[in-house]
Structures are given as C-alpha cells and as structure tokens.
Tab-separated table of C-alpha atoms in Angstrom:
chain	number	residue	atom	x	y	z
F	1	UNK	CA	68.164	89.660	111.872
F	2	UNK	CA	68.594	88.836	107.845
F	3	UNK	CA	69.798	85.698	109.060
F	4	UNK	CA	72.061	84.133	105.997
F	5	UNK	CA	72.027	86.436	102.480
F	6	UNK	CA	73.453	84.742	99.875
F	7	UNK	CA	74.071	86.401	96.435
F	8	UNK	CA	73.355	86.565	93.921
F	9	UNK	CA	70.273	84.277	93.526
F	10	UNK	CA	70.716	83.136	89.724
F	11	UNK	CA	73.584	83.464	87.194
F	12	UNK	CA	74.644	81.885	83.878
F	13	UNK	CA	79.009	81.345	83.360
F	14	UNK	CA	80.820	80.864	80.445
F	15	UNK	CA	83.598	78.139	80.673
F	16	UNK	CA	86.558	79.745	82.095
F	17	UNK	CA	84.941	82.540	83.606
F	18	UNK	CA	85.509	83.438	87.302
F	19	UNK	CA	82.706	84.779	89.651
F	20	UNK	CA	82.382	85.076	93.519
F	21	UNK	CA	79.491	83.554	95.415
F	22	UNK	CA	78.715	85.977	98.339
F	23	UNK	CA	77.512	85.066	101.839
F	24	UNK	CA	76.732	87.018	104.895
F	25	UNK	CA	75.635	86.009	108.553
F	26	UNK	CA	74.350	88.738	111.494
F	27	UNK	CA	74.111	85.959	113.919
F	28	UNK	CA	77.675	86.215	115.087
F	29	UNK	CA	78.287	82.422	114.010
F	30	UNK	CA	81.770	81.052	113.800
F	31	UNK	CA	81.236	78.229	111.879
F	32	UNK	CA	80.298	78.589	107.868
F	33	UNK	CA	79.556	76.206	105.451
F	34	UNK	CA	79.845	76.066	101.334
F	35	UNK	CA	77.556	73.139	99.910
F	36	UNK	CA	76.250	72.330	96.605
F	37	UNK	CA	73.070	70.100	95.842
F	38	UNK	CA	73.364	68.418	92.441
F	39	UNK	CA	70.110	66.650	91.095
F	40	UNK	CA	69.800	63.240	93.003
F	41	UNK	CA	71.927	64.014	95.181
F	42	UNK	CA	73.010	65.106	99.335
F	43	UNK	CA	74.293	68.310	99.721
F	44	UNK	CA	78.401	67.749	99.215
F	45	UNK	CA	80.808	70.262	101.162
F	46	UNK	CA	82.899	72.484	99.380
F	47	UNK	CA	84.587	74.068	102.076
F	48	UNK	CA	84.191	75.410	105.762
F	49	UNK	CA	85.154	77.634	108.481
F	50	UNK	CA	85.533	77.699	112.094
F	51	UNK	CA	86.665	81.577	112.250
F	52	UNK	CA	88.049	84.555	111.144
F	53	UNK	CA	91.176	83.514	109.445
F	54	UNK	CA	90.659	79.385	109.391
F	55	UNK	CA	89.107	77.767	106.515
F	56	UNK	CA	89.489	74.000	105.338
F	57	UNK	CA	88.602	72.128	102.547
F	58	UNK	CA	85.548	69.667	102.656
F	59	UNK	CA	84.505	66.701	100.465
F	60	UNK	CA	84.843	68.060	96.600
F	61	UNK	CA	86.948	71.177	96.991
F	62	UNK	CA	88.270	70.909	93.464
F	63	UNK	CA	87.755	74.640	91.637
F	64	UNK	CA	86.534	76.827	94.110
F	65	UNK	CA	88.783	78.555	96.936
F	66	UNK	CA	87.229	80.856	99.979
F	67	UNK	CA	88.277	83.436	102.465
F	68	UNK	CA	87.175	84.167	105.959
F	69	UNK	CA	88.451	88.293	106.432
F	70	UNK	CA	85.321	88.592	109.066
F	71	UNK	CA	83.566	86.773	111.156
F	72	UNK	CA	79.842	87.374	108.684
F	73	UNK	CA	81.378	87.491	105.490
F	74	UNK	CA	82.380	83.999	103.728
F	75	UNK	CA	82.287	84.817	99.871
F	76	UNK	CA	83.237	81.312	97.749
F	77	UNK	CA	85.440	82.262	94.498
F	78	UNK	CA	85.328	79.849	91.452
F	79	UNK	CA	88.426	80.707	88.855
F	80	UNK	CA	87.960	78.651	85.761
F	81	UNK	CA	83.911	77.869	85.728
F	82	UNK	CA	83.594	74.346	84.018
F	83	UNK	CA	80.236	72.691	83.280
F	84	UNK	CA	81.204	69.868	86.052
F	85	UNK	CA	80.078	73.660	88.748
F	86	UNK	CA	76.625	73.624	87.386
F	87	UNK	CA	74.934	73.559	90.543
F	88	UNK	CA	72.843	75.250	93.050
F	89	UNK	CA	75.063	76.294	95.649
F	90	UNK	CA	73.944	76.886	99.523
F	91	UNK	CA	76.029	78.876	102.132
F	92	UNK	CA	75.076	77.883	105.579
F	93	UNK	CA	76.220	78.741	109.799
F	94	UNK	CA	76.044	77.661	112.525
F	95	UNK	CA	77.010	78.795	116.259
F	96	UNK	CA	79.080	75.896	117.648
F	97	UNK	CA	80.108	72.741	115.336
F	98	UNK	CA	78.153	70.560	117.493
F	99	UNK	CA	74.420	70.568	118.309
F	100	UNK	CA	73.584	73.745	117.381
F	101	UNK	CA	70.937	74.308	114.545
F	102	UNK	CA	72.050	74.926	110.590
F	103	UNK	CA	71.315	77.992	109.382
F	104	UNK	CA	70.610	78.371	105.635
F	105	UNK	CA	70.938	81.154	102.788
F	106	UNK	CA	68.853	81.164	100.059
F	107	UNK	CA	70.923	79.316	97.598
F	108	UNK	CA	72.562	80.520	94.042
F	109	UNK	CA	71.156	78.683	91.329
F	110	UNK	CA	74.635	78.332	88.689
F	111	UNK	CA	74.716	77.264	85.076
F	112	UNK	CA	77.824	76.789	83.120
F	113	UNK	CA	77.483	76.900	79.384
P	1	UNK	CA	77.040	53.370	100.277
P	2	UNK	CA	75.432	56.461	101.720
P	3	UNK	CA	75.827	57.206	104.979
P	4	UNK	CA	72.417	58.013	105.256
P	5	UNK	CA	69.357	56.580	103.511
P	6	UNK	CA	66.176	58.176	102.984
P	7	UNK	CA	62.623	56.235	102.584
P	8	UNK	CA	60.332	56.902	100.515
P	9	UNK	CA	62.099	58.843	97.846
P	10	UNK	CA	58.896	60.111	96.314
P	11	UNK	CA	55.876	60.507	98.798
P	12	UNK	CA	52.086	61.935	97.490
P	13	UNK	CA	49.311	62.246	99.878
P	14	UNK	CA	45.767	63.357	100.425
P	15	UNK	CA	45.234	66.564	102.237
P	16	UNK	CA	44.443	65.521	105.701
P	17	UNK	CA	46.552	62.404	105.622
P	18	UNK	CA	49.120	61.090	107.835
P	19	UNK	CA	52.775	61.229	107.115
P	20	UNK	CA	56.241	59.348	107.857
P	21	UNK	CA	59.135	59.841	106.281
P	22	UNK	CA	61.753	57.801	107.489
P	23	UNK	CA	65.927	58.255	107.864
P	24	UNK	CA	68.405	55.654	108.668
P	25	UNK	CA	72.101	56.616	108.836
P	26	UNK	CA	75.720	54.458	109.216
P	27	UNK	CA	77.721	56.248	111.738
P	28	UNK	CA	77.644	57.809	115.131
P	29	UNK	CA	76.034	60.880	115.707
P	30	UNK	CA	75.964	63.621	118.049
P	31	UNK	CA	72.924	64.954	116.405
P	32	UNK	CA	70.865	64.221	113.716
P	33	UNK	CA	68.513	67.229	111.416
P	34	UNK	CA	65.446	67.460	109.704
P	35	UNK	CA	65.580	70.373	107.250
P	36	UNK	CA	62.793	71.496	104.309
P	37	UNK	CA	63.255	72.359	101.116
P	38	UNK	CA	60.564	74.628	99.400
P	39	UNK	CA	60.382	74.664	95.458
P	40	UNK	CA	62.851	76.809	94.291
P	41	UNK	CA	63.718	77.899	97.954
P	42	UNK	CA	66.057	77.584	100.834
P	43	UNK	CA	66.760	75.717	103.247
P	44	UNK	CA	65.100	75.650	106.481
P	45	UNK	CA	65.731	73.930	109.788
P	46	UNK	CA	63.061	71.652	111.067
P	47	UNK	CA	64.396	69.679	114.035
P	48	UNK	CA	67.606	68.924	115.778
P	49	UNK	CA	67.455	65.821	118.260
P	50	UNK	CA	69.909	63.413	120.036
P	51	UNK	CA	67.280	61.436	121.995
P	52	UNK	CA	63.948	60.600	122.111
P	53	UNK	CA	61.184	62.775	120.640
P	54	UNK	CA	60.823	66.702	119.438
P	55	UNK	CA	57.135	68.543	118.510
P	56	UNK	CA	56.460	71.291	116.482
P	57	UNK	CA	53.172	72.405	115.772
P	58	UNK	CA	52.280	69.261	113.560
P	59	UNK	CA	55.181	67.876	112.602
P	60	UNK	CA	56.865	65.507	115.383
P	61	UNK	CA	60.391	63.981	114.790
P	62	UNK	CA	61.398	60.566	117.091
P	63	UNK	CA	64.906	59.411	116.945
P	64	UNK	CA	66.340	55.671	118.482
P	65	UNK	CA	70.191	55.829	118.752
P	66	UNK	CA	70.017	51.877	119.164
P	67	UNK	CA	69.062	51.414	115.938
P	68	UNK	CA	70.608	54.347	114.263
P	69	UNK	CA	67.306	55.424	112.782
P	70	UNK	CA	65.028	58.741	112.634
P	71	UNK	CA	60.881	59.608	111.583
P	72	UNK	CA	59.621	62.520	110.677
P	73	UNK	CA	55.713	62.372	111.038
P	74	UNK	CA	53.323	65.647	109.986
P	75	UNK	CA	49.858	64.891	111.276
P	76	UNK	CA	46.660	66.435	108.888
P	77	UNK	CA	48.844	67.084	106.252
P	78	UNK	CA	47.800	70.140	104.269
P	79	UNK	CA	49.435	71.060	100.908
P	80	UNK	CA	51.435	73.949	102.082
P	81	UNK	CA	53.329	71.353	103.572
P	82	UNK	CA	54.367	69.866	99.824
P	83	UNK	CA	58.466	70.397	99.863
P	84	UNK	CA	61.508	68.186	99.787
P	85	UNK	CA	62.559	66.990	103.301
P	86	UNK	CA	65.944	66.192	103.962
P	87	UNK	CA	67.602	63.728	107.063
P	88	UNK	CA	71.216	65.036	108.079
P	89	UNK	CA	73.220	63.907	110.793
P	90	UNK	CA	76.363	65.625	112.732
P	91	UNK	CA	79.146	63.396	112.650
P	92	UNK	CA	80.281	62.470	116.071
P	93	UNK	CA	83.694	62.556	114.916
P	94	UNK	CA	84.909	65.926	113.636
P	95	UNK	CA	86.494	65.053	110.265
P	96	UNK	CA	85.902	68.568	108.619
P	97	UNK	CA	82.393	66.627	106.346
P	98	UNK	CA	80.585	67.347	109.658
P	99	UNK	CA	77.117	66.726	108.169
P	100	UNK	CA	76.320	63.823	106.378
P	101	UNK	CA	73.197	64.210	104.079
P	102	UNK	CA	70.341	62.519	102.710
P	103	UNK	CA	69.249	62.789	99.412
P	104	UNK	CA	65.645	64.001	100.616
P	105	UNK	CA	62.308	62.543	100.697
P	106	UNK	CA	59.871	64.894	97.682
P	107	UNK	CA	56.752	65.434	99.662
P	108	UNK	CA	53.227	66.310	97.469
P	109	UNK	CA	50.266	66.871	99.202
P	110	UNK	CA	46.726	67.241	97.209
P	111	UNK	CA	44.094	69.239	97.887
C-alpha cells in the first residue's frame, strides 16, 4: 500500500493563479482531511470528508474548494492564489472519525509570490 | 487560548538522554495523538490512546483523562530521533474541526 500520495511536493504561484493540490488514499478510508501548517502554528483544517459525495468546510475554508468523485481521490483546488495560501499543505485519512489512527501524505510545500 | 498546549517548545538533548515532552489540552476527548514530524517530511503517526499507557519500541506515551493531560517519553534518545513532535486530540464532540492540534514540541538530539 502507497498509503497517502500527495502531489505535487513543491510549487511556486503567482497571485491570482489557480492550481489543484492532489491526494490519493489505497486504504479504502472514508474520512479525508485538508490541513495547512503555517510557521508557529497547529495544523488548521481546510476542509473534510466523510465519503464519496460529502465534503464540509473546516476552520479557515476561505479560498480553496474540494471534491470527493471517489472514495481515494480528494484533490483541494485554490482559484485566486493570494500570499495569505503560502503554506505547506498536508492531506490526511483516516478509517472511522473516531479512534482510528491519522494517516498522513507527504505534504506540498506552496509559495505565493 | 489553544486548546492544546505543548511543553517545552524547544527541547535539545544528549544522545543517550531521557526525554518528556509533555501535552495538556481544554476539552473532552475521545482520543488523543502523538504524531512526528521529520525535517522537511511528513507526517507520521506515533500513538493513539484513551487510557492509561501505550509502548513502542522506546518511545512510551501515558495519558490521565482526570487531568486532561498527555507525556510522551523516548528512553536512550539517539539523534535519529531529532524531529518535531506534535500532541493532537479527537474532539469528543463531532463539530467538523475533529482534531485539535498542538503547535509541536522541536526535538534535537546530539551526538
């Protein structure tokens, strides 16, 4: 099992560019994660989703919108890239929503310039 | 106010040493994490506990629900284990921020 693939690892925006964050899980999870990590900082929710089909917003949504077609694929889409996005970005599963481990990609290291 | 607080911030050690890095958190919990962070890597999953006390090789994690408050202790510490180690806790309440997280604890361990 790859376990979570994020790509792509590294990428540099201009302002008001639009890009898609790709994430992939073989472990059959239901539940998916977007978080970013900003210097200082806990890892913030962007969005999640229970399923196929069901996605909600999480704690700074703002900029960024997602789709869940499949169960493995959760790909996180940012329109208008503003400098406030600089961030490194982590997609994560999990089996159940409770007490099951998190399982994380790689992250995607962002700049906006 | 964070939900959960992380002590020490900053942590450097002698090879062989002792460690404890130390989580407190605010709300209930129907789990809490321990997850490492490599330079420039992912993410990894250390430990997930409710109760009492979880070994892995040397790393042990201890948890009291009482007091709301987790340890993370790596016995002979050797500098492979230098990474940032983060405290998260499952909400027991599903408000859609499941996971509240610490801002991690940056681990350096000299040869």
């Amino acid at each position: 099992n790859a376990g979570v693939t994020q790509t792509p690892k590294f990428r540099i925006l201009k302002i008001g560019q639009s890009m898609t964050l790709q994430c992939a899980q073989d472990m059959n999870h239901n539940y998916m994660y977007w978080y970013r990590q900003d210097p200082g900082m806990g890892l913030k929710l962007i969005y999640y989703s229970v399923g196929a089909g069901i996605t909600d917003k999480g704690e700074v949504p703002n900029g960024y919108n997602v789709s869940r077609s499949t169960t493995e694929d959760f790909p996180l889409r940012l329109e208008l890239a503003a400098p406030s996005q600089t961030s490194v970005y982590f997609c994560a599963s999990s089996w159940t929503e409770s007490n099951s481990p998190l399982h994380f990609g790689n992250g995607t290291r962002l700049t906006v310039t | 106010k964070n939900e959960v607080e992380q002590s020490p911030q900053n942590l450097t050690a002698q090879e062989g040493e002792f460690i404890t890095i130390n989580c407190s958190y605010s709300v209930g919990i129907s789990a809490l994490h321990w997850l490492q962070q490599h330079p420039g890597g992912g993410i990894v999953s250390l430990f997930m506990l409710s109760s009492g006390k979880k070994k892995h090789g040397r790393l042990i994690a201890t948890i009291n629900i009482q007091e709301k408050h987790s340890s993370l202790h790596i016995t002979a510490s050797h500098p492979r284990d230098s990474a940032v180690y983060i405290c998260a806790v499952r909400s027991r309440i599903f408000t859609g921020n499941q996971f509240y997280f610490g801002t991690g604890t940056s681990l350096t361990v000299i040869p």
